[in-house]
């Protein structure tokens, strides 16, 4: 079995004036794609001074103005038990002349009642310290919490708490105990700490240095707060998504980072020097004439992976439909049923391959909410359990919180996946060149891939060594251009003689295979 540490990872960053596109490749396959507007202002992790606009007793929640066009939502259960201590610390920072006392010297207030009412602890017009836990999605404003946390590479700092917890993904009980004892011995009072998975094996000097930086970052935000107490106002900004991506993902399995901007590359190198100096040389500036995403084949992968229909193996494909909070994925075997295997074996093979593609699609599109997957029916309980275990294994590398339920008797699997930002949605269809934009066609970039797939399937079924391929003159010209044309490459690859014939009456994307006697070969 190939473990996550065996997977080679590459990071490609395409920087333009308006946005940064971040593509994560695992063994050359696109697995995550993030597009961040350079003017983007609301990110998960940002900490704000907000102003309570309205108390909603029926919802036991408040709407808070943090500067977004729609008020953000703050539920009572997201206030955190130490809300009164947070308010006291803020008031002390506002009223104190000179340097405020450090948090570890502060006397904590009593916890708020976990079953209390929001009208008893907040009032309209009040300034409140909040953190974005979910970005604005569709017509909804951001989701907030007053239980503050500040993330570093190895540690997450939680002011107004004394609890130390260690990532459950660290399997060694001895290592968990070592890290917990270590952090408890160095952390200041009134600070809680979550030890992240990447901290496994790290020495005390590394963790102590990061802990001090996180504490300094928190206290620095309050040292000058008296100069400007207007709200709404950004108090502590989360690092941009690019740096957060590096912070969370960078490890020894990265083989390269390619970026097409010198300034951006320098920033990444500077960041890497702080967390993994031995990896600094993997950052390379791309200066080729071809667009960065085209050069590394990412554009082609995006076109093939973001449509409604996604092919994944031997003619099998997924159909993916979206609603506001529900995603439905249908698994289809395509032409796999033509094989010699029995129906149960074929269904299991297709389902296992589909599970791999689905786990990638969830990360790639950042699909959140409820995902319902309609797998091909499996009659044997052991095969249904095998598919369930395989999906759990494939999803284990997904950093987003999720829960997977076993298959129902109707072959349905339900996955719930945390939704913290809008789903990645890319339109892959193009305006039809025949009807001048009144209709749409599938991406032309994928046409040659489709023809090649059909060619391979035709050769396997018909067992022929000579074929005639008829298609539109424009496509025919593209396939036969150059000394080493695409048609020539296919002849050599599949050891078959292919005669390309242009037919003016065909539409732009139409193609058909014929034998040497001009009889059409239709394998559908």
GROMACS .gro file of N, CA and C in nm, residues 153-277:
model
  375
  153UNK      N    1   0.254   2.673   1.270
  153UNK     CA    2   0.280   2.550   1.195
  153UNK      C    3   0.267   2.426   1.283
  154UNK      N    4   0.321   2.430   1.403
  154UNK     CA    5   0.321   2.314   1.492
  154UNK      C    6   0.217   2.322   1.603
  155UNK      N    7   0.178   2.444   1.638
  155UNK     CA    8   0.091   2.465   1.754
  155UNK      C    9  -0.025   2.558   1.719
  156UNK      N   10  -0.133   2.543   1.794
  156UNK     CA   11  -0.245   2.637   1.788
  156UNK      C   12  -0.262   2.695   1.928
  157UNK      N   13  -0.251   2.826   1.940
  157UNK     CA   14  -0.261   2.893   2.070
  157UNK      C   15  -0.405   2.933   2.097
  158UNK      N   16  -0.453   2.905   2.219
  158UNK     CA   17  -0.591   2.938   2.258
  158UNK      C   18  -0.589   3.021   2.386
  159UNK      N   19  -0.594   3.155   2.373
  159UNK     CA   20  -0.598   3.241   2.492
  159UNK      C   21  -0.719   3.210   2.579
  160UNK      N   22  -0.706   3.234   2.709
  160UNK     CA   23  -0.813   3.214   2.808
  160UNK      C   24  -0.849   3.067   2.826
  161UNK      N   25  -0.751   2.982   2.813
  161UNK     CA   26  -0.771   2.840   2.836
  161UNK      C   27  -0.642   2.785   2.896
  162UNK      N   28  -0.650   2.674   2.966
  162UNK     CA   29  -0.530   2.611   3.020
  162UNK      C   30  -0.513   2.469   2.968
  163UNK      N   31  -0.600   2.428   2.878
  163UNK     CA   32  -0.601   2.290   2.831
  163UNK      C   33  -0.493   2.267   2.725
  164UNK      N   34  -0.424   2.154   2.735
  164UNK     CA   35  -0.327   2.111   2.633
  164UNK      C   36  -0.378   1.983   2.570
  165UNK      N   37  -0.394   1.982   2.438
  165UNK     CA   38  -0.438   1.861   2.369
  165UNK      C   39  -0.344   1.833   2.252
  166UNK      N   40  -0.336   1.707   2.214
  166UNK     CA   41  -0.244   1.663   2.109
  166UNK      C   42  -0.325   1.599   1.997
  167UNK      N   43  -0.285   1.626   1.874
  167UNK     CA   44  -0.355   1.573   1.758
  167UNK      C   45  -0.374   1.421   1.767
  168UNK      N   46  -0.496   1.378   1.736
  168UNK     CA   47  -0.527   1.235   1.740
  168UNK      C   48  -0.457   1.159   1.628
  169UNK      N   49  -0.407   1.230   1.528
  169UNK     CA   50  -0.339   1.164   1.416
  169UNK      C   51  -0.198   1.120   1.452
  170UNK      N   52  -0.145   1.167   1.566
  170UNK     CA   53  -0.017   1.116   1.615
  170UNK      C   54  -0.046   0.984   1.686
  171UNK      N   55   0.001   0.874   1.629
  171UNK     CA   56  -0.038   0.741   1.675
  171UNK      C   57   0.036   0.695   1.800
  172UNK      N   58   0.161   0.735   1.816
  172UNK     CA   59   0.241   0.687   1.929
  172UNK      C   60   0.194   0.750   2.060
  173UNK      N   61   0.154   0.667   2.155
  173UNK     CA   62   0.110   0.718   2.285
  173UNK      C   63   0.226   0.781   2.361
  174UNK      N   64   0.347   0.727   2.345
  174UNK     CA   65   0.465   0.784   2.411
  174UNK      C   66   0.495   0.923   2.358
  175UNK      N   67   0.482   0.941   2.224
  175UNK     CA   68   0.507   1.072   2.164
  175UNK      C   69   0.400   1.172   2.206
  176UNK      N   70   0.276   1.127   2.214
  176UNK     CA   71   0.168   1.215   2.261
  176UNK      C   72   0.196   1.265   2.402
  177UNK      N   73   0.237   1.172   2.488
  177UNK     CA   74   0.264   1.209   2.627
  177UNK      C   75   0.385   1.303   2.636
  178UNK      N   76   0.488   1.276   2.553
  178UNK     CA   77   0.607   1.362   2.551
  178UNK      C   78   0.571   1.505   2.514
  179UNK      N   79   0.492   1.519   2.407
  179UNK     CA   80   0.454   1.652   2.360
  179UNK      C   81   0.365   1.724   2.462
  180UNK      N   82   0.273   1.649   2.522
  180UNK     CA   83   0.183   1.711   2.619
  180UNK      C   84   0.259   1.760   2.741
  181UNK      N   85   0.351   1.676   2.792
  181UNK     CA   86   0.431   1.714   2.908
  181UNK      C   87   0.521   1.832   2.875
  182UNK      N   88   0.579   1.830   2.755
  182UNK     CA   89   0.668   1.937   2.712
  182UNK      C   90   0.594   2.071   2.708
  183UNK      N   91   0.477   2.072   2.643
  183UNK     CA   92   0.401   2.196   2.628
  183UNK      C   93   0.352   2.246   2.764
  184UNK      N   94   0.307   2.156   2.848
  184UNK     CA   95   0.261   2.198   2.981
  184UNK      C   96   0.372   2.263   3.061
  185UNK      N   97   0.497   2.223   3.036
  185UNK     CA   98   0.609   2.277   3.112
  185UNK      C   99   0.654   2.415   3.061
  186UNK      N  100   0.621   2.449   2.937
  186UNK     CA  101   0.672   2.576   2.882
  186UNK      C  102   0.563   2.680   2.855
  187UNK      N  103   0.437   2.640   2.852
  187UNK     CA  104   0.333   2.736   2.817
  187UNK      C  105   0.301   2.829   2.934
  188UNK      N  106   0.271   2.957   2.905
  188UNK     CA  107   0.230   3.049   3.012
  188UNK      C  108   0.091   3.014   3.064
  189UNK      N  109   0.061   3.060   3.183
  189UNK     CA  110  -0.071   3.041   3.242
  189UNK      C  111  -0.176   3.115   3.158
  190UNK      N  112  -0.297   3.065   3.158
  190UNK     CA  113  -0.412   3.124   3.086
  190UNK      C  114  -0.402   3.108   2.934
  191UNK      N  115  -0.315   3.022   2.890
  191UNK     CA  116  -0.308   2.990   2.747
  191UNK      C  117  -0.324   2.840   2.729
  192UNK      N  118  -0.415   2.801   2.640
  192UNK     CA  119  -0.428   2.662   2.602
  192UNK      C  120  -0.353   2.638   2.472
  193UNK      N  121  -0.318   2.514   2.445
  193UNK     CA  122  -0.241   2.482   2.325
  193UNK      C  123  -0.293   2.352   2.264
  194UNK      N  124  -0.310   2.354   2.132
  194UNK     CA  125  -0.335   2.231   2.056
  194UNK      C  126  -0.208   2.198   1.980
  195UNK      N  127  -0.156   2.078   1.999
  195UNK     CA  128  -0.034   2.036   1.930
  195UNK      C  129  -0.074   1.970   1.798
  196UNK      N  130  -0.026   2.024   1.687
  196UNK     CA  131  -0.065   1.974   1.556
  196UNK      C  132   0.017   1.849   1.517
  197UNK      N  133  -0.031   1.779   1.417
  197UNK     CA  134   0.031   1.654   1.374
  197UNK      C  135   0.177   1.672   1.334
  198UNK      N  136   0.208   1.784   1.267
  198UNK     CA  137   0.345   1.806   1.217
  198UNK      C  138   0.445   1.828   1.329
  199UNK      N  139   0.397   1.845   1.454
  199UNK     CA  140   0.488   1.866   1.567
  199UNK      C  141   0.552   1.736   1.613
  200UNK      N  142   0.508   1.624   1.559
  200UNK     CA  143   0.562   1.495   1.599
  200UNK      C  144   0.713   1.491   1.578
  201UNK      N  145   0.786   1.459   1.683
  201UNK     CA  146   0.931   1.448   1.675
  201UNK      C  147   1.006   1.579   1.691
  202UNK      N  148   0.936   1.694   1.702
  202UNK     CA  149   1.003   1.824   1.713
  202UNK      C  150   1.063   1.843   1.852
  203UNK      N  151   1.175   1.915   1.854
  203UNK     CA  152   1.246   1.941   1.978
  203UNK      C  153   1.185   2.059   2.054
  204UNK      N  154   1.221   2.067   2.181
  204UNK     CA  155   1.163   2.169   2.267
  204UNK      C  156   1.196   2.310   2.219
  205UNK      N  157   1.315   2.332   2.164
  205UNK     CA  158   1.355   2.466   2.120
  205UNK      C  159   1.264   2.516   2.008
  206UNK      N  160   1.229   2.426   1.915
  206UNK     CA  161   1.142   2.463   1.804
  206UNK      C  162   1.003   2.500   1.853
  207UNK      N  163   0.948   2.417   1.939
  207UNK     CA  164   0.811   2.441   1.988
  207UNK      C  165   0.807   2.561   2.082
  208UNK      N  166   0.909   2.577   2.163
  208UNK     CA  167   0.913   2.692   2.255
  208UNK      C  168   0.922   2.823   2.176
  209UNK      N  169   1.006   2.824   2.070
  209UNK     CA  170   1.018   2.945   1.989
  209UNK      C  171   0.887   2.981   1.921
  210UNK      N  172   0.816   2.882   1.869
  210UNK     CA  173   0.688   2.910   1.803
  210UNK      C  174   0.583   2.955   1.902
  211UNK      N  175   0.582   2.892   2.020
  211UNK     CA  176   0.485   2.930   2.123
  211UNK      C  177   0.505   3.075   2.164
  212UNK      N  178   0.631   3.117   2.183
  212UNK     CA  179   0.660   3.256   2.220
  212UNK      C  180   0.613   3.353   2.111
  213UNK      N  181   0.632   3.315   1.983
  213UNK     CA  182   0.590   3.401   1.872
  213UNK      C  183   0.438   3.416   1.870
  214UNK      N  184   0.365   3.309   1.895
  214UNK     CA  185   0.219   3.315   1.894
  214UNK      C  186   0.168   3.402   2.010
  215UNK      N  187   0.228   3.386   2.128
  215UNK     CA  188   0.189   3.468   2.243
  215UNK      C  189   0.220   3.616   2.214
  216UNK      N  190   0.336   3.641   2.156
  216UNK     CA  191   0.375   3.778   2.123
  216UNK      C  192   0.277   3.840   2.023
  217UNK      N  193   0.234   3.759   1.927
  217UNK     CA  194   0.140   3.809   1.825
  217UNK      C  195   0.006   3.847   1.889
  218UNK      N  196  -0.041   3.766   1.982
  218UNK     CA  197  -0.167   3.794   2.052
  218UNK      C  198  -0.156   3.920   2.137
  219UNK      N  199  -0.051   3.931   2.218
  219UNK     CA  200  -0.039   4.045   2.309
  219UNK      C  201  -0.006   4.173   2.236
  220UNK      N  202   0.066   4.163   2.122
  220UNK     CA  203   0.098   4.283   2.045
  220UNK      C  204  -0.027   4.349   1.990
  221UNK      N  205  -0.129   4.268   1.956
  221UNK     CA  206  -0.253   4.324   1.901
  221UNK      C  207  -0.325   4.411   2.003
  222UNK      N  208  -0.305   4.382   2.133
  222UNK     CA  209  -0.374   4.458   2.238
  222UNK      C  210  -0.289   4.571   2.295
  223UNK      N  211  -0.160   4.571   2.265
  223UNK     CA  212  -0.072   4.673   2.323
  223UNK      C  213  -0.101   4.812   2.267
  224UNK      N  214  -0.153   4.819   2.144
  224UNK     CA  215  -0.180   4.950   2.083
  224UNK      C  216  -0.329   4.970   2.055
  225UNK      N  217  -0.414   4.884   2.112
  225UNK     CA  218  -0.557   4.889   2.079
  225UNK      C  219  -0.622   5.019   2.127
  226UNK      N  220  -0.563   5.081   2.230
  226UNK     CA  221  -0.620   5.203   2.287
  226UNK      C  222  -0.617   5.319   2.188
  227UNK      N  223  -0.524   5.313   2.091
  227UNK     CA  224  -0.511   5.422   1.993
  227UNK      C  225  -0.628   5.427   1.896
  228UNK      N  226  -0.692   5.312   1.874
  228UNK     CA  227  -0.804   5.309   1.781
  228UNK      C  228  -0.899   5.198   1.823
  229UNK      N  229  -1.006   5.235   1.891
  229UNK     CA  230  -1.101   5.134   1.939
  229UNK      C  231  -1.227   5.132   1.853
  230UNK      N  232  -1.221   5.196   1.736
  230UNK     CA  233  -1.337   5.194   1.648
  230UNK      C  234  -1.363   5.052   1.600
  231UNK      N  235  -1.489   5.019   1.583
  231UNK     CA  236  -1.525   4.888   1.531
  231UNK      C  237  -1.632   4.908   1.423
  232UNK      N  238  -1.638   4.823   1.322
  232UNK     CA  239  -1.556   4.702   1.306
  232UNK      C  240  -1.414   4.733   1.261
  233UNK      N  241  -1.320   4.646   1.302
  233UNK     CA  242  -1.179   4.663   1.267
  233UNK      C  243  -1.110   4.528   1.275
  234UNK      N  244  -1.021   4.502   1.179
  234UNK     CA  245  -0.941   4.379   1.182
  234UNK      C  246  -0.838   4.393   1.293
  235UNK      N  247  -0.838   4.299   1.386
  235UNK     CA  248  -0.747   4.304   1.500
  235UNK      C  249  -0.622   4.219   1.473
  236UNK      N  250  -0.643   4.095   1.433
  236UNK     CA  251  -0.532   4.006   1.397
  236UNK      C  252  -0.571   3.934   1.268
  237UNK      N  253  -0.496   3.958   1.163
  237UNK     CA  254  -0.527   3.896   1.035
  237UNK      C  255  -0.461   3.761   1.023
  238UNK      N  256  -0.539   3.660   0.980
  238UNK     CA  257  -0.480   3.532   0.948
  238UNK      C  258  -0.387   3.553   0.830
  239UNK      N  259  -0.282   3.474   0.821
  239UNK     CA  260  -0.195   3.484   0.704
  239UNK      C  261  -0.278   3.454   0.581
  240UNK      N  262  -0.237   3.507   0.464
  240UNK     CA  263  -0.315   3.483   0.344
  240UNK      C  264  -0.321   3.334   0.314
  241UNK      N  265  -0.414   3.297   0.228
  241UNK     CA  266  -0.440   3.155   0.205
  241UNK      C  267  -0.318   3.083   0.149
  242UNK      N  268  -0.237   3.154   0.071
  242UNK     CA  269  -0.117   3.092   0.015
  242UNK      C  270  -0.022   3.049   0.126
  243UNK      N  271   0.007   3.141   0.218
  243UNK     CA  272   0.097   3.110   0.328
  243UNK      C  273   0.035   3.007   0.421
  244UNK      N  274  -0.097   3.016   0.444
  244UNK     CA  275  -0.165   2.917   0.528
  244UNK      C  276  -0.156   2.779   0.465
  245UNK      N  277  -0.168   2.775   0.333
  245UNK     CA  278  -0.157   2.649   0.260
  245UNK      C  279  -0.019   2.589   0.282
  246UNK      N  280   0.085   2.673   0.270
  246UNK     CA  281   0.221   2.626   0.293
  246UNK      C  282   0.241   2.584   0.438
  247UNK      N  283   0.190   2.662   0.528
  247UNK     CA  284   0.204   2.633   0.671
  247UNK      C  285   0.144   2.498   0.706
  248UNK      N  286   0.029   2.468   0.648
  248UNK     CA  287  -0.041   2.345   0.682
  248UNK      C  288   0.011   2.224   0.603
  249UNK      N  289   0.064   2.249   0.483
  249UNK     CA  290   0.094   2.139   0.394
  249UNK      C  291   0.242   2.105   0.381
  250UNK      N  292   0.329   2.204   0.399
  250UNK     CA  293   0.470   2.182   0.368
  250UNK      C  294   0.531   2.076   0.458
  251UNK      N  295   0.589   1.974   0.395
  251UNK     CA  296   0.659   1.869   0.468
  251UNK      C  297   0.763   1.808   0.376
  252UNK      N  298   0.828   1.703   0.423
  252UNK     CA  299   0.938   1.644   0.349
  252UNK      C  300   0.901   1.581   0.218
  253UNK      N  301   0.771   1.560   0.193
  253UNK     CA  302   0.731   1.495   0.067
  253UNK      C  303   0.723   1.594  -0.049
  254UNK      N  304   0.730   1.724  -0.023
  254UNK     CA  305   0.728   1.821  -0.132
  254UNK      C  306   0.858   1.810  -0.212
  255UNK      N  307   0.842   1.793  -0.342
  255UNK     CA  308   0.960   1.784  -0.428
  255UNK      C  309   0.992   1.917  -0.494
  256UNK      N  310   0.892   2.002  -0.513
  256UNK     CA  311   0.918   2.132  -0.576
  256UNK      C  312   0.803   2.228  -0.552
  257UNK      N  313   0.838   2.356  -0.557
  257UNK     CA  314   0.739   2.464  -0.557
  257UNK      C  315   0.775   2.556  -0.673
  258UNK      N  316   0.683   2.570  -0.766
  258UNK     CA  317   0.706   2.655  -0.884
  258UNK      C  318   0.615   2.777  -0.874
  259UNK      N  319   0.673   2.895  -0.899
  259UNK     CA  320   0.596   3.019  -0.895
  259UNK      C  321   0.646   3.111  -1.006
  260UNK      N  322   0.558   3.190  -1.064
  260UNK     CA  323   0.596   3.274  -1.179
  260UNK      C  324   0.615   3.420  -1.141
  261UNK      N  325   0.644   3.446  -1.013
  261UNK     CA  326   0.661   3.584  -0.968
  261UNK      C  327   0.782   3.589  -0.872
  262UNK      N  328   0.880   3.675  -0.904
  262UNK     CA  329   1.004   3.684  -0.825
  262UNK      C  330   0.977   3.728  -0.681
  263UNK      N  331   0.892   3.830  -0.665
  263UNK     CA  332   0.864   3.882  -0.531
  263UNK      C  333   0.795   3.776  -0.446
  264UNK      N  334   0.698   3.710  -0.508
  264UNK     CA  335   0.624   3.606  -0.437
  264UNK      C  336   0.717   3.491  -0.399
  265UNK      N  337   0.807   3.454  -0.490
  265UNK     CA  338   0.902   3.346  -0.463
  265UNK      C  339   0.992   3.382  -0.344
  266UNK      N  340   1.034   3.508  -0.337
  266UNK     CA  341   1.119   3.552  -0.226
  266UNK      C  342   1.045   3.543  -0.093
  267UNK      N  343   0.915   3.578  -0.094
  267UNK     CA  344   0.835   3.569   0.027
  267UNK      C  345   0.821   3.423   0.073
  268UNK      N  346   0.800   3.335  -0.024
  268UNK     CA  347   0.786   3.192   0.010
  268UNK      C  348   0.917   3.138   0.065
  269UNK      N  349   1.030   3.176   0.002
  269UNK     CA  350   1.161   3.129   0.052
  269UNK      C  351   1.184   3.178   0.195
  270UNK      N  352   1.148   3.304   0.219
  270UNK     CA  353   1.167   3.361   0.353
  270UNK      C  354   1.083   3.283   0.456
  271UNK      N  355   0.964   3.248   0.417
  271UNK     CA  356   0.878   3.172   0.508
  271UNK      C  357   0.933   3.031   0.531
  272UNK      N  358   0.980   2.968   0.424
  272UNK     CA  359   1.033   2.832   0.435
  272UNK      C  360   1.161   2.829   0.518
  273UNK      N  361   1.242   2.935   0.509
  273UNK     CA  362   1.364   2.942   0.590
  273UNK      C  363   1.332   2.935   0.739
  274UNK      N  364   1.216   2.987   0.776
  274UNK     CA  365   1.179   2.989   0.917
  274UNK      C  366   1.130   2.852   0.966
  275UNK      N  367   1.064   2.776   0.877
  275UNK     CA  368   1.002   2.651   0.922
  275UNK      C  369   1.075   2.526   0.876
  276UNK      N  370   1.143   2.533   0.761
  276UNK     CA  371   1.214   2.416   0.708
  276UNK      C  372   1.326   2.462   0.618
  277UNK      N  373   1.436   2.515   0.675
  277UNK     CA  374   1.542   2.575   0.595
  277UNK      C  375   1.604   2.480   0.492
   0.00000   0.00000   0.00000
